[in-house]
XYZ file of C-alpha atoms in Angstrom:
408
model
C -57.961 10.915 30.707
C -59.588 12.867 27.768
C -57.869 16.594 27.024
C -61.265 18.595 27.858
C -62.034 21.261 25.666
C -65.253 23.770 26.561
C -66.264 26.465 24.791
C -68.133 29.016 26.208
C -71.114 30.649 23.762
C -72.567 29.185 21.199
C -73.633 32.129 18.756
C -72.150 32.140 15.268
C -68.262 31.291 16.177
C -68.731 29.604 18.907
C -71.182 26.840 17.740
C -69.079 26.676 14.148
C -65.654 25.624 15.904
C -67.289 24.032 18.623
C -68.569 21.328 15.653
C -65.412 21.448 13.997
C -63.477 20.415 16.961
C -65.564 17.676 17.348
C -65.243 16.694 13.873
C -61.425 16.876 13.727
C -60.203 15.575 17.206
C -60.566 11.849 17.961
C -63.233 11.359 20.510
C -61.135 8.818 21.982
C -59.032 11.497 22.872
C -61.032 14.416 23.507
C -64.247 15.715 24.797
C -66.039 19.118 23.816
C -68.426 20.432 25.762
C -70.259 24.071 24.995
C -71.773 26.563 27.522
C -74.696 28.685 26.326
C -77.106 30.516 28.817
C -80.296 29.660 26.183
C -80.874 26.514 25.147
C -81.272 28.289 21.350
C -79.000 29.036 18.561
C -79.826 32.790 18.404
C -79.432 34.537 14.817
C -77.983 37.747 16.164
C -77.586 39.030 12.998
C -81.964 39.219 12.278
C -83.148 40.582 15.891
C -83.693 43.586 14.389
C -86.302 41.386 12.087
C -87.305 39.507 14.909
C -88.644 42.831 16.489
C -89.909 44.148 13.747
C -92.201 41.091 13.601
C -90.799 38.580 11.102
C -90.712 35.139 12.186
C -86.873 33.865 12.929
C -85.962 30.145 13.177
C -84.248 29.743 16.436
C -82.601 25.923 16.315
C -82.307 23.896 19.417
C -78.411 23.447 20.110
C -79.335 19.805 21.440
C -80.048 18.693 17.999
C -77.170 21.766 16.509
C -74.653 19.470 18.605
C -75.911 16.109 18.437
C -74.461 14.867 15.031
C -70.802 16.055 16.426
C -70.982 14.467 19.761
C -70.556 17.579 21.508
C -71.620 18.155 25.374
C -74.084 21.216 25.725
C -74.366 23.154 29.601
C -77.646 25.134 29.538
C -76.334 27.389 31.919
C -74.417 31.184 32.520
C -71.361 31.613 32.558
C -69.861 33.505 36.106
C -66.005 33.182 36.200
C -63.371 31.905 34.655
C -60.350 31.181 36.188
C -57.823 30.368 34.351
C -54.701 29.831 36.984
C -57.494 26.622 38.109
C -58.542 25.990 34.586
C -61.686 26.107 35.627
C -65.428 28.042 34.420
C -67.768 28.514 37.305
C -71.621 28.390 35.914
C -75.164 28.946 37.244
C -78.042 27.433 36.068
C -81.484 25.933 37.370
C -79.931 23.422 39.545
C -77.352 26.027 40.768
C -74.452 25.664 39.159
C -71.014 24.861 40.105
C -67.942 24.141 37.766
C -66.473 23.477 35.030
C -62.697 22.036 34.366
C -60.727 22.515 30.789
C -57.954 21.593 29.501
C -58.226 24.198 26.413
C -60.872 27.122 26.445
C -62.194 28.539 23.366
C -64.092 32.194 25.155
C -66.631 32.946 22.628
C -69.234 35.080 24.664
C -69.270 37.715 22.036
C -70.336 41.236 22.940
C -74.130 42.361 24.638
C -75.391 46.065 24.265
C -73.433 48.941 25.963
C -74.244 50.339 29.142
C -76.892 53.236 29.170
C -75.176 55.647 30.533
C -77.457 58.243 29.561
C -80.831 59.211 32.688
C -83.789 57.075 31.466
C -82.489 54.740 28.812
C -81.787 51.914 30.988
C -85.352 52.167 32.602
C -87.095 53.028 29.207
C -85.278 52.382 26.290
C -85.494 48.943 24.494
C -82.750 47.287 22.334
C -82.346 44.494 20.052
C -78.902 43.266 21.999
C -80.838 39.901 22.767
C -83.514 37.545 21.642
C -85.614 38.717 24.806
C -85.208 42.501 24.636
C -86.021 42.132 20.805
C -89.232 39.887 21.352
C -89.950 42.812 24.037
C -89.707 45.389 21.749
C -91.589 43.316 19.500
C -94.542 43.381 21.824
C -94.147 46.881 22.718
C -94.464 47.738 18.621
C -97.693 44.768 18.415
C -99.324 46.869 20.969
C -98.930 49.987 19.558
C -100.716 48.698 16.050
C -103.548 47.335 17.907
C -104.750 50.680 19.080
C -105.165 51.633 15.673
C -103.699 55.243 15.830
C -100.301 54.476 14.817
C -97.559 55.401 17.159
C -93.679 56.920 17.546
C -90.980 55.251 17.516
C -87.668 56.479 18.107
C -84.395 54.714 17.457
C -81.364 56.171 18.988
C -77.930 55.445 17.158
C -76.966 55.516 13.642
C -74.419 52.467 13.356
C -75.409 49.489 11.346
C -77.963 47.950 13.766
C -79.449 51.531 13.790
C -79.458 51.782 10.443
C -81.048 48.588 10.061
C -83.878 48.719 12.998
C -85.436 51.753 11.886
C -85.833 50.958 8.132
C -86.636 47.232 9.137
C -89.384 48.601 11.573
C -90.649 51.414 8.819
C -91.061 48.992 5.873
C -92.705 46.670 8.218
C -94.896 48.974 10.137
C -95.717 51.194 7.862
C -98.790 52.469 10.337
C -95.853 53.548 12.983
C -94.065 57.186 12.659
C -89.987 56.407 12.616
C -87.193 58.914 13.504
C -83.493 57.938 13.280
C -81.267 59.529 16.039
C -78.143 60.252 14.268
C -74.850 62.144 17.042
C -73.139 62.886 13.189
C -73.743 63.070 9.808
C -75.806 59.986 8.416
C -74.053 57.290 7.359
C -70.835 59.056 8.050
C -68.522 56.124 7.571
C -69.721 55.531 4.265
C -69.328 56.556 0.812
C -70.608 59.802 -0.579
C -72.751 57.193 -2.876
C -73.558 55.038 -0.515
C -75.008 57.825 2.035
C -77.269 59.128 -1.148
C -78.997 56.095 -0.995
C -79.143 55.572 2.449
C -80.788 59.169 2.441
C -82.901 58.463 -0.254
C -84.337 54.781 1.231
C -85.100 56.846 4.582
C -86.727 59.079 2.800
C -88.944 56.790 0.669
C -90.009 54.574 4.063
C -91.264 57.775 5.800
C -87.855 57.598 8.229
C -87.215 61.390 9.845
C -83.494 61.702 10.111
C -82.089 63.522 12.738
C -78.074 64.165 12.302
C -76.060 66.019 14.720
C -77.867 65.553 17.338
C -77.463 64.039 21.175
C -80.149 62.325 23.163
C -79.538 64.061 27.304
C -82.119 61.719 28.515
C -85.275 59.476 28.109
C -88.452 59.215 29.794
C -91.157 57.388 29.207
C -93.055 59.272 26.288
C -90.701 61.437 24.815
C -86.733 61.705 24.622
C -84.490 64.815 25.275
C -82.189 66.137 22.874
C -79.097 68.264 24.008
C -80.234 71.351 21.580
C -83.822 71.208 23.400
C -85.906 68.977 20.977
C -87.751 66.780 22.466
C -89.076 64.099 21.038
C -92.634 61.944 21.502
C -91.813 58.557 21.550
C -94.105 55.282 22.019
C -91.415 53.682 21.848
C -87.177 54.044 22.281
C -84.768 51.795 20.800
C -81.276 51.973 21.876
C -78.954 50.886 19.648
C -75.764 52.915 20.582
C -73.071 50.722 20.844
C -72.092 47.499 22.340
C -69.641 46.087 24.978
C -67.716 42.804 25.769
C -68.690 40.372 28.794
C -67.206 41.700 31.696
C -65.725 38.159 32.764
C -62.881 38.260 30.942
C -61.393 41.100 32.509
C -62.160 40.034 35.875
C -60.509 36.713 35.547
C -57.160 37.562 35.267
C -56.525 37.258 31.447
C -55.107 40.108 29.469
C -57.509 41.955 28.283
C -57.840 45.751 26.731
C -59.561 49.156 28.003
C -62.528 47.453 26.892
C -62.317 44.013 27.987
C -61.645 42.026 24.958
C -59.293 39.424 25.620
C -55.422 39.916 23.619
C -54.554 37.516 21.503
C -51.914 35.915 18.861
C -52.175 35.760 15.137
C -53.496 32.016 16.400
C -55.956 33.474 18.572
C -54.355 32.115 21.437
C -54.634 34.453 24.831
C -50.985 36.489 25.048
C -51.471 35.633 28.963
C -52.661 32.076 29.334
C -51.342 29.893 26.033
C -54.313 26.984 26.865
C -56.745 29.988 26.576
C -58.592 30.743 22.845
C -60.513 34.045 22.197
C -62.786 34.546 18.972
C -65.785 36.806 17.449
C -66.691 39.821 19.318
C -64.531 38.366 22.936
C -61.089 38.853 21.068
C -58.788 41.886 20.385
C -57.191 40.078 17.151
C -54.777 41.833 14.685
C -55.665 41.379 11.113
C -53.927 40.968 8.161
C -53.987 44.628 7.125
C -52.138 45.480 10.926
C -55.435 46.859 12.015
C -57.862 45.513 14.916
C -60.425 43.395 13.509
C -63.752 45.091 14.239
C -66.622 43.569 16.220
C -68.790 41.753 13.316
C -70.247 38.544 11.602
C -67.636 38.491 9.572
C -64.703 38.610 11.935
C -66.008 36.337 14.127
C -66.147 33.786 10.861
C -61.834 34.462 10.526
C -61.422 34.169 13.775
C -63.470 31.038 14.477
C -61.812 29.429 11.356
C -57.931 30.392 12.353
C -58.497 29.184 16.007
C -59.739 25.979 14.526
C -56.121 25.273 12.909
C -54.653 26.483 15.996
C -56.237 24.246 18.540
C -56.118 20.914 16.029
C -52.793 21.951 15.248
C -51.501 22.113 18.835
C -53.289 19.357 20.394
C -52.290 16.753 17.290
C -48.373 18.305 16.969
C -49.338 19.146 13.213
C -48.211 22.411 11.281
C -50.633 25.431 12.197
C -52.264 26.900 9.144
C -52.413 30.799 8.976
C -56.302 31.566 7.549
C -57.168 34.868 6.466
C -57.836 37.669 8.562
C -59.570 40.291 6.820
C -62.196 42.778 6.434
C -63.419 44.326 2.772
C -66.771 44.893 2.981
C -69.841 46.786 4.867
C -73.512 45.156 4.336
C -76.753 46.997 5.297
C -79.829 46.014 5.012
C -82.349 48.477 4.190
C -85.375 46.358 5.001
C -86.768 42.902 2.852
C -86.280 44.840 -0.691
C -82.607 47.267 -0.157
C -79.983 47.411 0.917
C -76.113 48.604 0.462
C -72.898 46.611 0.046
C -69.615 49.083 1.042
C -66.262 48.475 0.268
C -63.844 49.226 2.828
C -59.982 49.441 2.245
C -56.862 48.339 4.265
C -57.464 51.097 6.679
C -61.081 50.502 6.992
C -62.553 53.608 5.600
C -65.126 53.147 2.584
C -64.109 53.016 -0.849
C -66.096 55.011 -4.027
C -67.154 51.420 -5.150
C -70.654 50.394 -3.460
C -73.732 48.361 -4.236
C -77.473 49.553 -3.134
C -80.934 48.141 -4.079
C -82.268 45.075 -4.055
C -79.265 43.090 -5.158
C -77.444 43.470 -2.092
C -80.668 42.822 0.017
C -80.661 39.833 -1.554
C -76.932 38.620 -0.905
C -77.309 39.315 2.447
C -80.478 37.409 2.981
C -78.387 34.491 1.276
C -75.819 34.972 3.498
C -78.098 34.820 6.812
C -79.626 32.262 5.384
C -76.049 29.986 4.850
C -74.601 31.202 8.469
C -77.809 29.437 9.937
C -77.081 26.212 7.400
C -73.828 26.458 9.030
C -74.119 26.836 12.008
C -76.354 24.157 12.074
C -74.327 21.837 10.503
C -71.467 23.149 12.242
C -69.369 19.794 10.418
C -70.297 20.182 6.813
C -66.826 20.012 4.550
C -64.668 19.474 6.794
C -62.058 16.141 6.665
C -63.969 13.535 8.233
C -60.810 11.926 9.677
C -60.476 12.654 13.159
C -56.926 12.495 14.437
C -55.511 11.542 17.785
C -53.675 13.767 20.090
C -50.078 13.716 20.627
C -48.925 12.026 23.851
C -48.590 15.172 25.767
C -50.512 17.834 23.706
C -50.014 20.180 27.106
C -46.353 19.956 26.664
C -44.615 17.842 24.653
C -46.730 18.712 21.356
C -47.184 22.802 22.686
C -43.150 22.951 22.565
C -42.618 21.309 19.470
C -45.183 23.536 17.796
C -43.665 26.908 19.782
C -40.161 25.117 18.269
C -41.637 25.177 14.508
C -43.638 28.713 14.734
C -40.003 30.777 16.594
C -41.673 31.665 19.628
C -42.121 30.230 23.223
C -44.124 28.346 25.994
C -44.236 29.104 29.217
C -42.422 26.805 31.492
């Protein structure tokens, strides 16, 4: 019988290992199959683009997956259970399950819960490829009636940062204001705020810093102080959170539901479990959490590729890098800002800003999608068989080699 492997999501990480997997293992041995609610590779990283009105290439994982051999569910994920090994999912046929022998969780992170009165009911986000092409709608209609209109984005994080100058440069008939609870661009450096100040302030963007949004209602949104603000049109952009499934399924999981794992990526709880991206609470190199990002979810992906190929075949498990040096912001099409963070994650003196960092980070959307579409590109093309018991007799002889344990 083939050692199953499913992966569940198929964003960034999840389709990358997914293809490598494929690549590597012999599919004499193995079979990989990959659950994704949308039948769509979704460029997370450009919804913000997306809704401001840019056209964004959304692949069909069919074809992503059809080189490597992989299985693809169209369907949404509902449980996991790991004591059964098995994935309960619900699609258009209703559902049912899935078993695995090995589980790479890759269902990334969604936008947080509104807790504030009004956002939930009012308040749009670019969390999703649907919410954005919502907003996107909301923002078409507003330029047809050909008196401009307000839009306020609450939230000054990266993806707030990014919205409102995406939408301003973009929409330059629209009226932006930036929601900020702090300073500006707290969290970076006192250069790299300057010209964050200065591109707001050259798109038309009213910045509003210190400052904490009560409630919102359908035309206008409440500040704590008493401003309130006239708004066509709120985006929410404050914060994110994990899929709730891993918590509920047992696995060991922190205050805010990402799944704990090894230096491998392996679950602390349930050793045939993997956790990567945005899903997993993963120590870096520098002893720090690795924050939710692009870029962690590329270390992660790549060190739970050794891992599982290392495991399954009884070969030595490679240690990849685990790291996290940079901020990048864009600014809209033409700006943008390039931060250097240190080993505690605070920004360094050194930045970038203009156009040359708008235009490494197009280049690097632009490769993540190559990538991701050809999730096998550079990797060995041999594809090696699994040890004779890769749930046991290879798992203890790895354990054996790396000083720690398997559970009996």
């Amino acid at each position: 019988m083939k050692h199953r492997i499913v992966v569940l999501g198929a964003g960034y990480a999840g389709a990358y290992v997914a293809g490598n997997l494929a690549r590597r293992l012999s599919p004499a041995d193995t079979e990989v199959t990959v659950v994704n609610a949308v039948p769509d590779f979704v460029q997370r990283m450009r919804l913000h683009q997306l809704a401001a009105g840019q056209d964004i290439e959304a692949p069909k994982l069919a074809d992503v997956f059809a080189g490597p051999g992989i299985r693809l569910r169209v369907a949404r994920v509902t449980a996991v259970d790991p004591e059964r090994q098995v994935v309960a999912v619900a699609d258009a046929d209703g559902g049912g399950e899935l078993g695995y022998d090995t589980l790479l969780y890759a269902l990334g992170s969604h936008g947080a819960d509104r807790a504030v009165p009004g956002a939930a009911e009012h308040a749009f986000d670019v969390a999703a490829r649907p919410s954005a092409l919502r907003l996107r709608e909301r923002l078409d209609s507003l330029g047809r009636r050909g008196e401009g209109g307000r839009v306020v984005v609450v939230g000054d994080g990266l993806t707030g940062i990014e919205t409102a100058t995406e939408i301003a440069e973009s929409r330059p008939g629209l009226s932006v204001a930036l929601v900020a609870r702090g300073e500006l661009g707290a969290r970076l450096s006192a250069g790299a705020r300057s010209h964050l100040r200065q591109a707001c302030d050259r798109l038309g963007i009213t910045v509003l810093e210190h400052t904490s949004v009560e409630a919102v209602e359908a035309t206008r949104v409440l500040c704590a102080d008493g401003t309130a603000l006239a708004s066509d049109a709120t985006v929410w952009t404050a914060g994110f959170a994990v899929n709730p499934i891993a918590a509920a399924s047992g696995l060991e999981v922190t205050e805010n539901g990402q799944i704990v794992v090894d230096r491998t990526m392996r679950s602390v709880s349930h050793p045939n479990v993997y956790a990567i991206g945005d899903s997993a609470y993963a120590i870096g190199d520098n002893g720090r959490p690795l924050p939710m990002s692009c870029a962690s979810a590329g270390y992660t992906g790549r060190q739970a590729i050794e891992a599982i190929v290392g495991r399954l075949t009884g070969r030595k498990i490679a240690n990849t890098k685990l790291v996290y040096t940079y901020n990048h912001i864009s600014l809209g099409r033409r700006d943008g800002i390039l931060q250097m963070v240190d080993d505690e994650g605070q920004a360094k003196p050194k930045y970038m800003g203009g156009r040359k960092p708008a235009r490494i980070k197009a280049g690097i959307l632009k490769m993540s999608l190559w990538a991701t579409s050809h999730p096998t590109f550079g990797m060995p093309k041999r594809k090696h068989p699994l040890a004779a018991a890769p749930d046991a007799t290879a798992e203890k002889a790895v354990a054996r080699r790396e000083g720690g344990r398997v559970a009996a």
